[in-house]
Short mmCIF file of C-alpha atoms in Angstrom, two decimals:
data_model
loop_
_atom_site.label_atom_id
_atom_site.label_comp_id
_atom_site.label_asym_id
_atom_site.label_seq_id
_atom_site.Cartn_x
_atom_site.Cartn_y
_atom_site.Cartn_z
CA UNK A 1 100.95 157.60 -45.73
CA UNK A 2 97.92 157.00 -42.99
CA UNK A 3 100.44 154.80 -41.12
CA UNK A 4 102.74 157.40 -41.48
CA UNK A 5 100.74 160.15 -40.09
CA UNK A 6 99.69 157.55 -36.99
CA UNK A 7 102.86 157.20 -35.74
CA UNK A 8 103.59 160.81 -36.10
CA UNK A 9 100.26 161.23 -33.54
CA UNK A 10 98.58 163.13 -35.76
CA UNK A 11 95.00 161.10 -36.74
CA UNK A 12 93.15 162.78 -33.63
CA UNK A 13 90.42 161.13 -31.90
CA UNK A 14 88.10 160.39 -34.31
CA UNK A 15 86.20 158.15 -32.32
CA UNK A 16 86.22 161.00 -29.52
CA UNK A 17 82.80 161.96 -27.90
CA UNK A 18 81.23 165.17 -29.24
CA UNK A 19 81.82 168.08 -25.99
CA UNK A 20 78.64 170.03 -25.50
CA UNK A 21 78.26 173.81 -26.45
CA UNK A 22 78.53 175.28 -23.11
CA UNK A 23 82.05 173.40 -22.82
CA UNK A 24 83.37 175.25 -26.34
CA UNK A 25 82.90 178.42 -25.02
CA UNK A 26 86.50 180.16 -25.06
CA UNK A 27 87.48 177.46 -28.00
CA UNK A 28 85.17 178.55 -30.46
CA UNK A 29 84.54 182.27 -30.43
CA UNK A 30 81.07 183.21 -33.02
CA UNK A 31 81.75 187.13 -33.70
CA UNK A 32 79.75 190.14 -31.80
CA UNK A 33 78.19 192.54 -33.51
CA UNK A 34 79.31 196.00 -32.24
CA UNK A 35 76.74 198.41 -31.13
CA UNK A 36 77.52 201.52 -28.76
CA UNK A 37 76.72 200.69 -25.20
CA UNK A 38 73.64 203.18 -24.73
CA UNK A 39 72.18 201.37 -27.34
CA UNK A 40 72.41 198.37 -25.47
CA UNK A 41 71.34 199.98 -22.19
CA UNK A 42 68.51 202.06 -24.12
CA UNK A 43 67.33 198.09 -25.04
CA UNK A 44 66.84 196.53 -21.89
CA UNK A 45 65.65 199.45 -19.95
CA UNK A 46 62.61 199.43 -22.54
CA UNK A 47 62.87 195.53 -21.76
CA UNK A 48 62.30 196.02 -18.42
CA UNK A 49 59.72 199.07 -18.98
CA UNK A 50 57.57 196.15 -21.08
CA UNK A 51 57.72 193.54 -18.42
CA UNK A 52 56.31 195.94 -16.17
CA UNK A 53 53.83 196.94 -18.64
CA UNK A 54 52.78 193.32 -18.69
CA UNK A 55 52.62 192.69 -15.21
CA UNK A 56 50.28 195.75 -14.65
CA UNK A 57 47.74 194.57 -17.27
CA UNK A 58 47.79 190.97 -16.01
CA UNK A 59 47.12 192.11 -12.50
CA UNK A 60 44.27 195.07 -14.08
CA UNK A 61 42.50 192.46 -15.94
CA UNK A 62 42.12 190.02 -12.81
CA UNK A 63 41.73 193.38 -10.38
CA UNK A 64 38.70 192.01 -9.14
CA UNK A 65 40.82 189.04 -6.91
CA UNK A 66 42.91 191.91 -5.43
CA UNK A 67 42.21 194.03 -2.30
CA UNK A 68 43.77 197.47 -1.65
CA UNK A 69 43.98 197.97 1.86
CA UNK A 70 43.56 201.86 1.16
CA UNK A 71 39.81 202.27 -0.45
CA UNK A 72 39.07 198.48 -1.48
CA UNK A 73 39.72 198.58 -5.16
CA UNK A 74 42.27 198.21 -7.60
CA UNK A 75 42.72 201.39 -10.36
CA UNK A 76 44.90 200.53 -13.24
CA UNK A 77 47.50 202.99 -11.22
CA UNK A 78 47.37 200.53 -8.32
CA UNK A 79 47.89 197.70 -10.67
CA UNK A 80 51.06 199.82 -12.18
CA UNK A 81 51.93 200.38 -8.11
CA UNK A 82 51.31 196.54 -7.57
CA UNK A 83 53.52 195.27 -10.80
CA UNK A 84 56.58 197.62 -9.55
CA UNK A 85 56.75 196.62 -5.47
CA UNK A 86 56.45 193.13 -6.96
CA UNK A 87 59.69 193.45 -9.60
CA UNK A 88 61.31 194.76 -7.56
CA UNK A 89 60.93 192.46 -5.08
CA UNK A 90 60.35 195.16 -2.27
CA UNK A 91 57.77 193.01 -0.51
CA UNK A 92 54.75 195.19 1.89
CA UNK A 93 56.14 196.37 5.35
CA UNK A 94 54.44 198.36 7.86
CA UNK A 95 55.05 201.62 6.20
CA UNK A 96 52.67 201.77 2.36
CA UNK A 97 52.07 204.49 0.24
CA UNK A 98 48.49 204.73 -0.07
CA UNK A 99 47.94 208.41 -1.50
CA UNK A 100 48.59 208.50 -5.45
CA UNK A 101 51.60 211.36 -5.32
CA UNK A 102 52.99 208.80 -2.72
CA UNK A 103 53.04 206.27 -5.09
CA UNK A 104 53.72 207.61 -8.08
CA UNK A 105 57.21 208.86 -6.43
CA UNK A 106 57.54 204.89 -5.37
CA UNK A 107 57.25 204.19 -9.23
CA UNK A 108 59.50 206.55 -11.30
CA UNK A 109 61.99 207.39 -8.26
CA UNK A 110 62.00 204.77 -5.81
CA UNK A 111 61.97 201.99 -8.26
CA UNK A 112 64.63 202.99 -10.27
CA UNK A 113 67.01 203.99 -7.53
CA UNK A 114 66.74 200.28 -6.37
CA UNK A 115 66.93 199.01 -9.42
CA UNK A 116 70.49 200.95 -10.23
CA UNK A 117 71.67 199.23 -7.03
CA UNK A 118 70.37 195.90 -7.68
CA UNK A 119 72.88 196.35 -11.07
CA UNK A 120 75.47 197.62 -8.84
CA UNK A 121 75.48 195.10 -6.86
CA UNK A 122 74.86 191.45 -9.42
CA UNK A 123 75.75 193.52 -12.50
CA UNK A 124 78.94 191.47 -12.87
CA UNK A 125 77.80 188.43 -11.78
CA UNK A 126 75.29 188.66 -14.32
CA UNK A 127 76.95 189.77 -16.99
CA UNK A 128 79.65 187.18 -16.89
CA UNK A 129 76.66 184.60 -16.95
CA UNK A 130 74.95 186.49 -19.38
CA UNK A 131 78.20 186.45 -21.73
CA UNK A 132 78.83 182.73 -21.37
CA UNK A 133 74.88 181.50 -22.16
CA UNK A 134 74.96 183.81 -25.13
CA UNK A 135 78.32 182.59 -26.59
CA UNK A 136 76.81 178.78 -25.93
CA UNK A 137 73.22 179.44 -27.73
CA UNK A 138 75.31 181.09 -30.51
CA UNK A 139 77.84 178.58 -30.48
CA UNK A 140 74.95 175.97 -30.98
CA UNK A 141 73.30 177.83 -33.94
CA UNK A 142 76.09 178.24 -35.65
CA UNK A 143 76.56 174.35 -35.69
CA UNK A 144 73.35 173.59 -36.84
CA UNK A 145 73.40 176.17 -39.48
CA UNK A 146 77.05 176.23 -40.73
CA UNK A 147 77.86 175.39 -44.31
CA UNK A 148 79.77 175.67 -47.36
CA UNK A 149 82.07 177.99 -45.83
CA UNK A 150 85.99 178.17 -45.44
CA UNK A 151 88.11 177.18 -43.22
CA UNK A 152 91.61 178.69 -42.88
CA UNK A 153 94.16 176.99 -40.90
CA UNK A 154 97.41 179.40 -39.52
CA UNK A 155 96.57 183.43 -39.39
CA UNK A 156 99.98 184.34 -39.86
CA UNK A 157 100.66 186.51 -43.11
CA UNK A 158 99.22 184.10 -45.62
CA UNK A 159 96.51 183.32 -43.75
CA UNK A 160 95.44 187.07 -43.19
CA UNK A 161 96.34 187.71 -46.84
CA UNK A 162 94.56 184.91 -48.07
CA UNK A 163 91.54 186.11 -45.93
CA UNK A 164 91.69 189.77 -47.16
CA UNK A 165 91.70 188.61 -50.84
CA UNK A 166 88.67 186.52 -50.61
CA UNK A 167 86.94 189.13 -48.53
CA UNK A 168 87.70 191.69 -51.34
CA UNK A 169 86.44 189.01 -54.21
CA UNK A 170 83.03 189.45 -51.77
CA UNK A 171 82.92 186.54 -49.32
CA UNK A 172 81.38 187.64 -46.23
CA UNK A 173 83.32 186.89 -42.97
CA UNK A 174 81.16 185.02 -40.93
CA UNK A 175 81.66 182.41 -44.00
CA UNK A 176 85.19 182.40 -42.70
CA UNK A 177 86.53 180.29 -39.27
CA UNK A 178 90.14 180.60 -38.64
CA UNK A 179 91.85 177.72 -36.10
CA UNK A 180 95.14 178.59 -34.89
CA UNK A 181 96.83 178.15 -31.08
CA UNK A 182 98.06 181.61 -31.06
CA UNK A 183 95.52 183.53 -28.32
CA UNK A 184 96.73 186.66 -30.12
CA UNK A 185 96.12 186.00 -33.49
CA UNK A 186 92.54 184.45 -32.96
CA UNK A 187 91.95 187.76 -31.01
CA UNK A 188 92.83 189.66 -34.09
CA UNK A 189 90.35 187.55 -36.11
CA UNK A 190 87.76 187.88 -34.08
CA UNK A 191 88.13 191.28 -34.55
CA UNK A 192 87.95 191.50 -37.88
CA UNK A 193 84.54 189.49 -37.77
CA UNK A 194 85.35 185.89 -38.44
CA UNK A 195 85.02 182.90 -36.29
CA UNK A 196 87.89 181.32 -34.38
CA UNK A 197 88.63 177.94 -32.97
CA UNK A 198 91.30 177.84 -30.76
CA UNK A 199 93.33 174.99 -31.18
CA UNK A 200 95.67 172.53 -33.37
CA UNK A 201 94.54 171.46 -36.65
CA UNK A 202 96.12 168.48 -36.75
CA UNK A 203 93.61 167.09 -34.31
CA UNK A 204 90.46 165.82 -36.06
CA UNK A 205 88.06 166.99 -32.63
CA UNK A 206 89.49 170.68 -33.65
CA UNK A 207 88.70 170.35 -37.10
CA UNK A 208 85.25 169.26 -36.86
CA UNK A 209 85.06 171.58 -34.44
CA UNK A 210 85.87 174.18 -37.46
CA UNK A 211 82.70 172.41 -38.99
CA UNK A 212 85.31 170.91 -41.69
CA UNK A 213 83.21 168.31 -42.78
CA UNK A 214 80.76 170.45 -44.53
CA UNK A 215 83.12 173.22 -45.59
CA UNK A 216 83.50 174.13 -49.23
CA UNK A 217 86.78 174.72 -48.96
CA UNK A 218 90.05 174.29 -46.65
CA UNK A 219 93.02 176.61 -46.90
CA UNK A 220 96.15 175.75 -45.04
CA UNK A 221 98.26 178.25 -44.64
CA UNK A 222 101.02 177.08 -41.80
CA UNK A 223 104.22 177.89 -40.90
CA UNK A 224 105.97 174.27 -41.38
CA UNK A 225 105.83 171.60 -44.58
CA UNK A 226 105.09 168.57 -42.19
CA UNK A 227 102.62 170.29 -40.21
CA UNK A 228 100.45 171.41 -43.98
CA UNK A 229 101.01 167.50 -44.65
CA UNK A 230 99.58 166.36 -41.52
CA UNK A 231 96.33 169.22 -41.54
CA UNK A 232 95.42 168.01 -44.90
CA UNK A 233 95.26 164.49 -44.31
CA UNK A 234 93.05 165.16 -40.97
CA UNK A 235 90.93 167.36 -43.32
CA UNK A 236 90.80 164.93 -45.92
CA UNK A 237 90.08 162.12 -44.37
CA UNK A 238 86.97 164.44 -42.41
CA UNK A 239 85.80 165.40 -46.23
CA UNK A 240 85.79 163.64 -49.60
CA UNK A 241 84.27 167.13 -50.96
CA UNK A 242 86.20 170.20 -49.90
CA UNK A 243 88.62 171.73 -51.68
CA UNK A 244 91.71 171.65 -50.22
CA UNK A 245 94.59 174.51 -51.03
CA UNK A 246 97.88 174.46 -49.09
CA UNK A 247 100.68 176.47 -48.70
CA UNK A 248 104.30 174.79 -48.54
CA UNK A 249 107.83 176.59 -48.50
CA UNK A 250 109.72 174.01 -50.56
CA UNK A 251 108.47 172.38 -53.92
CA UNK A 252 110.06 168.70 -52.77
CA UNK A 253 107.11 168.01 -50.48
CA UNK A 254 104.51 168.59 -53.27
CA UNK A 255 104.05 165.18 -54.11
CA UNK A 256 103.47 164.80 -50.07
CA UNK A 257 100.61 166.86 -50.37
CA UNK A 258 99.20 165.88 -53.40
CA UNK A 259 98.97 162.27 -51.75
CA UNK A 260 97.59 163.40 -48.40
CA UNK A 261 95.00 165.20 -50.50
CA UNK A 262 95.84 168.75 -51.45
CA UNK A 263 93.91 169.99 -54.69
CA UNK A 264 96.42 172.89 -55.15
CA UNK A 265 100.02 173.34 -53.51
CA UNK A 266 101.45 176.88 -53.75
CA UNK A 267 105.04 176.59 -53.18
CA UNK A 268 105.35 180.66 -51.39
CA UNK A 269 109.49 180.39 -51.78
CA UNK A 270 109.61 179.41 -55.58
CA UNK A 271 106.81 182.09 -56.47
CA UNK A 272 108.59 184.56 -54.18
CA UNK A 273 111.94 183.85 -55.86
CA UNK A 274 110.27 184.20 -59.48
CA UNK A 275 108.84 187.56 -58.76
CA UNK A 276 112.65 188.67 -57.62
CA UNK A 277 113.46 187.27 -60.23
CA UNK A 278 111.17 189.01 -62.76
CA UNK A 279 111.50 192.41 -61.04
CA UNK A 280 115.69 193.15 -61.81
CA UNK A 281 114.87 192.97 -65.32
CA UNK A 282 111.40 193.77 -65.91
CA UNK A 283 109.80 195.21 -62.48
CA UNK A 284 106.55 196.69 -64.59
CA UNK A 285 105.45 192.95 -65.11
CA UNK A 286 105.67 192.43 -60.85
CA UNK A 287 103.79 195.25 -60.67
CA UNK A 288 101.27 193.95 -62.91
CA UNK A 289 101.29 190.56 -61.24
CA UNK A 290 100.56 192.65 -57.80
CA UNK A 291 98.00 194.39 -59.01
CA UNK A 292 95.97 191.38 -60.76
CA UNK A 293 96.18 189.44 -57.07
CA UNK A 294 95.08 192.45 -55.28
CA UNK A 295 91.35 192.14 -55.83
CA UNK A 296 90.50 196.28 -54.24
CA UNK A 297 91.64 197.93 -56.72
CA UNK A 298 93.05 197.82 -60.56
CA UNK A 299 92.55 194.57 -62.44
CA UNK A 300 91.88 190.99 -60.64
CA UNK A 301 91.45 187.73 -61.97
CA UNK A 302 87.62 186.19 -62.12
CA UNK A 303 85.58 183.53 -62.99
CA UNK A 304 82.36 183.21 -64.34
CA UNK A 305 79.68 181.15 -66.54
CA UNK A 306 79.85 181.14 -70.29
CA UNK A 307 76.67 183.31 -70.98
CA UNK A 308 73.78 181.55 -73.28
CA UNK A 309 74.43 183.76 -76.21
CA UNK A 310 78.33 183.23 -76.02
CA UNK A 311 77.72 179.57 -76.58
CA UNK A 312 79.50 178.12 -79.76
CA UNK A 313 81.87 181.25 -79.79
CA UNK A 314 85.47 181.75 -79.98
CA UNK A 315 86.68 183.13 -75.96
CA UNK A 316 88.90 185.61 -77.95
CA UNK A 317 86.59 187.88 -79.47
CA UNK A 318 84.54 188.19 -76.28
CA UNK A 319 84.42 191.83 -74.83
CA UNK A 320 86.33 190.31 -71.98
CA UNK A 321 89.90 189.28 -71.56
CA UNK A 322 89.97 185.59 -71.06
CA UNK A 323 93.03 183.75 -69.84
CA UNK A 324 91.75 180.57 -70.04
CA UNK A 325 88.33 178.14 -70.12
CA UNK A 326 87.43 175.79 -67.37
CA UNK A 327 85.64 172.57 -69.04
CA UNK A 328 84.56 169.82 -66.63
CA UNK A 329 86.79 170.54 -63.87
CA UNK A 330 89.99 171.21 -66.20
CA UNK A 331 91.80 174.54 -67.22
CA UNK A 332 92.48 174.76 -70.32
CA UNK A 333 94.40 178.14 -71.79
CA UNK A 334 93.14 180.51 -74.83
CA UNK A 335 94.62 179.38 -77.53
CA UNK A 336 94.41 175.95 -77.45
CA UNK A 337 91.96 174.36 -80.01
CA UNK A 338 89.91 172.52 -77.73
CA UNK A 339 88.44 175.92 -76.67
CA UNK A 340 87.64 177.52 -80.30
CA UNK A 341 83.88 177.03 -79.34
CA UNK A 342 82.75 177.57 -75.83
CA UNK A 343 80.58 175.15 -74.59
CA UNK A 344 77.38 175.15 -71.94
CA UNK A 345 78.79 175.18 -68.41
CA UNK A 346 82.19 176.22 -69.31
CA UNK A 347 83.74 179.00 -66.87
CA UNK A 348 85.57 181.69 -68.12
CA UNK A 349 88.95 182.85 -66.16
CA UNK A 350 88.85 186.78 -67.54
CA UNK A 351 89.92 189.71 -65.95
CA UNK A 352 87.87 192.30 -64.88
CA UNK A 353 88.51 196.01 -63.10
CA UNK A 354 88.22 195.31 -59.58
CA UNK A 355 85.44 197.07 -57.79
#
């Protein structure tokens, strides 16, 4: 199958250099947080307010190695008239203020008139800079720090679906990075919080780039069978530990992703056909079906531990419907006998009224 998936040009470069942050800026996007633009403005005018404060006190405290031309000493208004010519940048010319109305107008007028036309004038320059240094330092600390969280590849409608059901079972969307090649689509994530990495998953560089190899989990969610094989066997072969779920239109290339690695293979035109299926003769049990896999409202499906004092009990006269028990990695269904008497560490699969 890896020879396979060779010739097809799909391994990646997995031998290929690491890029530095600064150069992923525009492939991997880390989420803003929103805040109304006076806010911001209100922030680095009090920013700029404090370096002046500084400046004043540093040039106060050592007044007694500065001379004012005026009456020969420095007053802690001189040091404030000092610190703002200095800022500023205006520089001493033949014409000085040397009266205190004269330079208190030169502080809270003349200062900030020049300083609204210094922004004028580098305000875009700056913020452009400004944009792409914060997007690299966040980009860098989100490498360091980034685990145990889920990678989706494809945000067409399963993707997005897939997305909006684990963010209603409570997973918080900065545990989420979506790769995909559509500029529009990664636009919409990033919208709706989660990180993006443009590019094609079935390039290894792209997939580490998704921080794959410490993920907890891998959800592929294409648009094409041969493309889901080829993304999980670049995923697998990045991660012996993630779980790997992947979506595939016909149930003949299964067995293709069970061997490139896949954990679980939902087949989305079988299930769709059941569920047409289901509905001309019994539509209530679709709409039951519906409501158990939409986790806002009604009844979901949920897992959790087997409680200390539920030990040794029968799963069937809990409080709780239980569908089935999950023993050392393996469902097993109520009913059967090997789940009479739940065990330490077992999981229940109940459901519960969504919140």
């Amino acid at each position: 199958m890896s020879a396979r998936f060779a010739q097809l040009g799909g391994r990646g470069r997995l031998g290929a250099p690491e890029r530095p942050d600064f150069a992923l800026v525009g492939l991997l996007r880390i989420p803003e947080v929103q805040s109304s633009p006076w806010i911001s403005l209100s922030r680095r005018v009090l920013f700029a307010i404090a370096l002046l404060c500084t400046a004043a006190i540093v040039v106060f405290l050592g007044r007694s190695g500065y001379n004012d031309n005026a009456d020969g000493s420095v007053s802690l208004l001189d040091a404030f008239y000092y610190a703002t010519v200095s800022l500023s940048t205006t520089g001493y010319g033949d014409i000085a203020p040397v009266t205190d109305s004269a330079r208190l107008v030169n502080i809270f007028v003349i200062t900030p008139l020049r300083v609204l036309f210094l922004i004028v004038l580098v305000g875009t320059t700056l913020a452009v800079l400004t944009e792409r240094s914060r997007q690299a330092l966040k980009i860098q600390r989100w490498r360091r720090t980034v685990r145990n969280h889920t990678v989706v590849v494809g945000y067409g409608t399963k993707g997005r679906t897939a997305i909006d059901a684990m963010l209603g079972d409570g997973v918080q969307p900065a545990d989420i990075v979506v790769v995909d090649t559509d500029a529009v689509s990664l636009e919409a994530a990033s919208t709706a919080g989660l990180v993006t990495v443009h590019g094609t998953a079935t390039q290894s560089d792209v997939l580490r780039l998704a921080g794959v190899q410490n993920a907890a989990s891998v959800i592929v969610a294409t648009n094409r069978d041969d493309t889901a094989v080829l993304v999980t066997l670049t995923a697998r072969e990045l991660t012996k530990k993630a779980k790997i779920v992947a979506s595939i239109r016909e149930s003949e290339n299964t067995h293709l992703l069970r061997q490139s690695g896949a954990d679980s293979v939902v087949v989305s035109s079988e299930t769709t056909g059941r569920l047409l299926g289901i509905a001309t003769t019994t539509p209530s049990v679709v709409e039951m079906m519906e409501d158990l896999l939409t986790p806002e409202h009604g009844f979901a499906v949920a897992e959790r531990e087997v409680e200390p004092g539920e030990v040794g009990g029968s799963p069937r006269h809990l409080s709780d419907i239980v569908l089935g028990v999950v023993r050392s990695g393996e469902l097993i269904r109520v009913g059967e006998p090997a789940v009479d008497a739940l065990e330490t560490g077992d999981k229940l699969l109940y459901i519960r009224r969504a919140r």
